[in-house]
Amino acid sequence: MSEGRERTSLVPLVLWSATLLRTLVGFQPHSGQDNYHGKSDGYGGDYEAQRHWMELTWHIPIADWYRYDLQYWGLDYPPLTAYVSYVCGAASEWLVGPETVELFGSRGYEDPIHKAFMRGTVLVLDVMIYYSAVYVLSKRLGNNASERLWILILALMQPAIILIDHGHFQYNTVSMGLALWSFHFMTKGFDDKIRVKTGNDVGHFSNCVAGSIFFCLALNFKQMTLYYAPAVFAYLLGRCFVHQSIVTDMKRSTVNGQVVKRFAALGVTVILTFLALWWPFVMYAPSDDANTSVSHRLLHIVGRIFPFQRGLFEGKVSNLWCTLSIKPVSIRRRLPEDIQPLIALAVTFLLILPACVKLFLVGRDGTSQRKTCNAHLKTLLWGSLSTSLSFFLASFQ
């Protein structure tokens, strides 16, 4: 048996080992267990929050999801997370029992069987979305079986992902997996030269359109996907343009028409995807204020998802601002609260700019060669890492 086949035969072992590790972590205590936090206005931690979102979405009309009892683990994640909570809530009532999602009467409910069910939902979604994306990308990024195997090991055995998602009832791998799937489609095979000359752009740009749908889904599952958004926007903007070396001796109107078509295709895709996910909140008014305008409803949800009122230092994250808040700088006392978001935005923009410029140039330089497509994927991954770290260090959190 060749070394390559031996390495490939280890892939199932890696997948099973990653799954076993996740399962074993689930036997350990979790945040807020037995009300360890001792909060007077809310029970427990992530387990109770996720359980409460399941019962909330299952029992409350959809228009009230983002308004119901906000002091007790009020829903503050985007709509796709809420829809997943709804499905999990229905499954919990049917498979485990109605007492698990009894709404007000089940506050503080902790049962080993229900915890196993909830950990199962995390694991199933992890395998379906994140595992599959990592496996596909490992085949593209690895130059040989050994490299592909190591990519799988490093991505699936990442300690932070396992501890946070499977130790504390989170679903971060869903948004990460959707983002990885979007990167895969965005950088899939393409050929600018042929498409521009023939005028047929549908087959060429459909991969970018599919990728934008997956990215919109990721963004609507967890708002922190915005960390990658500048990188994705810059790359797709570059893909809308055709490199100058390809358009020699061609009519400028033809080239401009292709650019407009591509940009319009992406714009319509994003709008329709967001519209499909947000439409129920547009259609239905909350029960406590039937006359509220659509704009007010949407702004209320956006305010729940992006709570700027908490302040620049609320999260106590080890970022740039917390570092500068200690003496002798003490920037926290020197910056008025109303300009803190603007300063954070400016600094974040400066930090993400180099990566975005690079991604735009890479996206513009289209080619159909497989190696170059994979190089685009690597660049998009590195660029996303750069912009996400920039947001972590300098954004308003």
Short mmCIF file of N, CA, C and O in Angstrom, two decimals, residues 26 30 46-55 85 87-102 106 108-122 169 171:
data_model
loop_
_atom_site.label_atom_id
_atom_site.label_comp_id
_atom_site.label_asym_id
_atom_site.label_seq_id
_atom_site.Cartn_x
_atom_site.Cartn_y
_atom_site.Cartn_z
N GLY A 26 -18.55 16.66 26.30
CA GLY A 26 -19.93 16.86 26.73
C GLY A 26 -20.26 16.28 28.08
O GLY A 26 -21.29 16.62 28.67
N HIS A 30 -20.67 22.47 32.54
CA HIS A 30 -20.81 23.56 31.58
C HIS A 30 -21.05 24.86 32.33
O HIS A 30 -21.33 24.88 33.53
N ASP A 46 -24.85 29.46 29.23
CA ASP A 46 -25.14 29.18 27.83
C ASP A 46 -26.18 28.07 27.65
O ASP A 46 -26.99 28.12 26.73
N TYR A 47 -26.14 27.07 28.51
CA TYR A 47 -27.13 26.00 28.39
C TYR A 47 -28.55 26.55 28.55
O TYR A 47 -29.44 26.28 27.73
N GLU A 48 -28.76 27.34 29.58
CA GLU A 48 -30.08 27.89 29.82
C GLU A 48 -30.49 28.87 28.73
O GLU A 48 -31.66 28.93 28.33
N ALA A 49 -29.52 29.64 28.24
CA ALA A 49 -29.83 30.59 27.16
C ALA A 49 -30.31 29.86 25.92
O ALA A 49 -31.34 30.21 25.33
N GLN A 50 -29.57 28.83 25.50
CA GLN A 50 -29.96 28.09 24.30
C GLN A 50 -31.28 27.34 24.51
O GLN A 50 -32.13 27.30 23.61
N ARG A 51 -31.47 26.75 25.70
CA ARG A 51 -32.72 26.05 25.99
C ARG A 51 -33.90 27.02 25.98
O ARG A 51 -34.97 26.72 25.43
N HIS A 52 -33.67 28.21 26.56
CA HIS A 52 -34.73 29.21 26.61
C HIS A 52 -35.08 29.70 25.21
O HIS A 52 -36.27 29.94 24.91
N TRP A 53 -34.10 29.87 24.34
CA TRP A 53 -34.39 30.29 22.97
C TRP A 53 -35.21 29.23 22.24
O TRP A 53 -36.04 29.57 21.39
N MET A 54 -34.97 27.98 22.55
CA MET A 54 -35.76 26.91 21.92
C MET A 54 -37.22 27.01 22.33
O MET A 54 -38.12 26.94 21.48
N GLU A 55 -37.48 27.17 23.63
CA GLU A 55 -38.87 27.24 24.08
C GLU A 55 -39.52 28.55 23.67
O GLU A 55 -40.71 28.60 23.36
N SER A 85 -33.27 27.38 16.44
CA SER A 85 -33.79 27.19 17.79
C SER A 85 -35.23 26.69 17.76
O SER A 85 -35.64 25.85 18.57
N VAL A 87 -36.67 24.86 15.38
CA VAL A 87 -36.67 23.45 14.99
C VAL A 87 -36.21 22.57 16.16
O VAL A 87 -36.80 21.51 16.43
N CYS A 88 -35.16 23.02 16.84
CA CYS A 88 -34.66 22.25 18.00
C CYS A 88 -35.69 22.22 19.12
O CYS A 88 -35.81 21.20 19.83
N GLY A 89 -36.41 23.32 19.31
CA GLY A 89 -37.46 23.35 20.33
C GLY A 89 -38.57 22.36 20.03
O GLY A 89 -39.06 21.66 20.93
N ALA A 90 -38.96 22.29 18.76
CA ALA A 90 -39.99 21.32 18.37
C ALA A 90 -39.50 19.90 18.59
O ALA A 90 -40.22 19.05 19.13
N ALA A 91 -38.25 19.63 18.20
CA ALA A 91 -37.68 18.29 18.38
C ALA A 91 -37.56 17.95 19.87
O ALA A 91 -37.79 16.80 20.27
N SER A 92 -37.22 18.95 20.68
CA SER A 92 -37.09 18.70 22.12
C SER A 92 -38.43 18.31 22.73
O SER A 92 -38.50 17.39 23.55
N GLU A 93 -39.49 18.98 22.35
CA GLU A 93 -40.82 18.66 22.89
C GLU A 93 -41.26 17.27 22.46
O GLU A 93 -41.82 16.51 23.25
N TRP A 94 -40.99 16.93 21.20
CA TRP A 94 -41.46 15.66 20.67
C TRP A 94 -40.60 14.48 21.13
O TRP A 94 -41.12 13.40 21.41
N LEU A 95 -39.29 14.68 21.21
CA LEU A 95 -38.38 13.57 21.48
C LEU A 95 -38.06 13.40 22.97
O LEU A 95 -37.89 12.28 23.44
N VAL A 96 -37.96 14.51 23.69
CA VAL A 96 -37.57 14.44 25.10
C VAL A 96 -38.77 14.64 26.02
O VAL A 96 -38.94 13.91 26.99
N GLY A 97 -39.58 15.63 25.71
CA GLY A 97 -40.75 15.87 26.53
C GLY A 97 -41.12 17.33 26.59
O GLY A 97 -40.24 18.20 26.50
N PRO A 98 -42.40 17.67 26.74
CA PRO A 98 -42.84 19.07 26.75
C PRO A 98 -42.29 19.86 27.93
O PRO A 98 -42.21 21.08 27.86
N GLU A 99 -41.91 19.18 29.01
CA GLU A 99 -41.38 19.88 30.17
C GLU A 99 -40.04 20.54 29.89
O GLU A 99 -39.63 21.45 30.61
N THR A 100 -39.36 20.12 28.83
CA THR A 100 -38.04 20.69 28.50
C THR A 100 -38.15 22.08 27.89
O THR A 100 -37.20 22.87 27.95
N VAL A 101 -39.31 22.37 27.29
CA VAL A 101 -39.51 23.67 26.66
C VAL A 101 -40.87 24.23 27.07
O VAL A 101 -41.69 24.60 26.24
N GLU A 102 -41.08 24.30 28.36
CA GLU A 102 -42.38 24.70 28.90
C GLU A 102 -42.49 26.21 29.04
O GLU A 102 -43.42 26.72 29.68
N SER A 106 -40.38 26.25 32.90
CA SER A 106 -39.19 25.40 32.82
C SER A 106 -37.90 26.15 33.10
O SER A 106 -36.81 25.61 32.89
N GLY A 108 -34.66 27.25 34.60
CA GLY A 108 -33.78 26.53 35.51
C GLY A 108 -33.85 25.03 35.35
O GLY A 108 -33.28 24.28 36.15
N TYR A 109 -34.52 24.56 34.28
CA TYR A 109 -34.66 23.12 34.05
C TYR A 109 -33.32 22.53 33.64
O TYR A 109 -32.70 22.96 32.66
N GLU A 110 -32.86 21.53 34.38
CA GLU A 110 -31.62 20.83 34.04
C GLU A 110 -31.87 19.33 34.19
O GLU A 110 -32.16 18.84 35.28
N ASP A 111 -31.77 18.64 33.08
CA ASP A 111 -32.00 17.21 33.07
C ASP A 111 -30.93 16.56 32.19
O ASP A 111 -30.66 17.03 31.08
N PRO A 112 -30.30 15.49 32.64
CA PRO A 112 -29.23 14.85 31.86
C PRO A 112 -29.66 14.42 30.46
O PRO A 112 -28.89 14.55 29.51
N ILE A 113 -30.89 13.92 30.35
CA ILE A 113 -31.35 13.48 29.04
C ILE A 113 -31.50 14.66 28.09
O ILE A 113 -31.12 14.59 26.92
N HIS A 114 -32.05 15.76 28.61
CA HIS A 114 -32.21 16.93 27.75
C HIS A 114 -30.87 17.55 27.40
O HIS A 114 -30.67 18.04 26.28
N LYS A 115 -29.93 17.53 28.34
CA LYS A 115 -28.59 18.03 28.02
C LYS A 115 -27.96 17.18 26.92
O LYS A 115 -27.30 17.71 26.01
N ALA A 116 -28.16 15.87 26.99
CA ALA A 116 -27.64 14.99 25.95
C ALA A 116 -28.28 15.32 24.60
O ALA A 116 -27.62 15.31 23.55
N PHE A 117 -29.58 15.61 24.63
CA PHE A 117 -30.27 16.00 23.40
C PHE A 117 -29.67 17.27 22.82
O PHE A 117 -29.39 17.36 21.61
N MET A 118 -29.47 18.27 23.67
CA MET A 118 -28.94 19.54 23.18
C MET A 118 -27.51 19.38 22.67
O MET A 118 -27.14 19.97 21.65
N ARG A 119 -26.71 18.59 23.37
CA ARG A 119 -25.36 18.34 22.87
C ARG A 119 -25.42 17.59 21.54
O ARG A 119 -24.58 17.78 20.66
N GLY A 120 -26.43 16.75 21.40
CA GLY A 120 -26.60 16.05 20.13
C GLY A 120 -26.91 16.98 18.98
O GLY A 120 -26.43 16.79 17.86
N THR A 121 -27.72 18.01 19.24
CA THR A 121 -28.02 18.98 18.18
C THR A 121 -26.77 19.73 17.74
O THR A 121 -26.57 19.98 16.54
N VAL A 122 -25.92 20.07 18.71
CA VAL A 122 -24.66 20.74 18.38
C VAL A 122 -23.79 19.83 17.52
O VAL A 122 -23.22 20.24 16.51
N PHE A 169 -22.52 24.46 24.89
CA PHE A 169 -23.78 24.57 24.15
C PHE A 169 -23.80 25.77 23.20
O PHE A 169 -24.71 26.60 23.25
N TYR A 171 -23.10 27.07 18.92
CA TYR A 171 -23.22 26.55 17.55
C TYR A 171 -22.32 27.35 16.60
O TYR A 171 -22.71 27.62 15.46
#
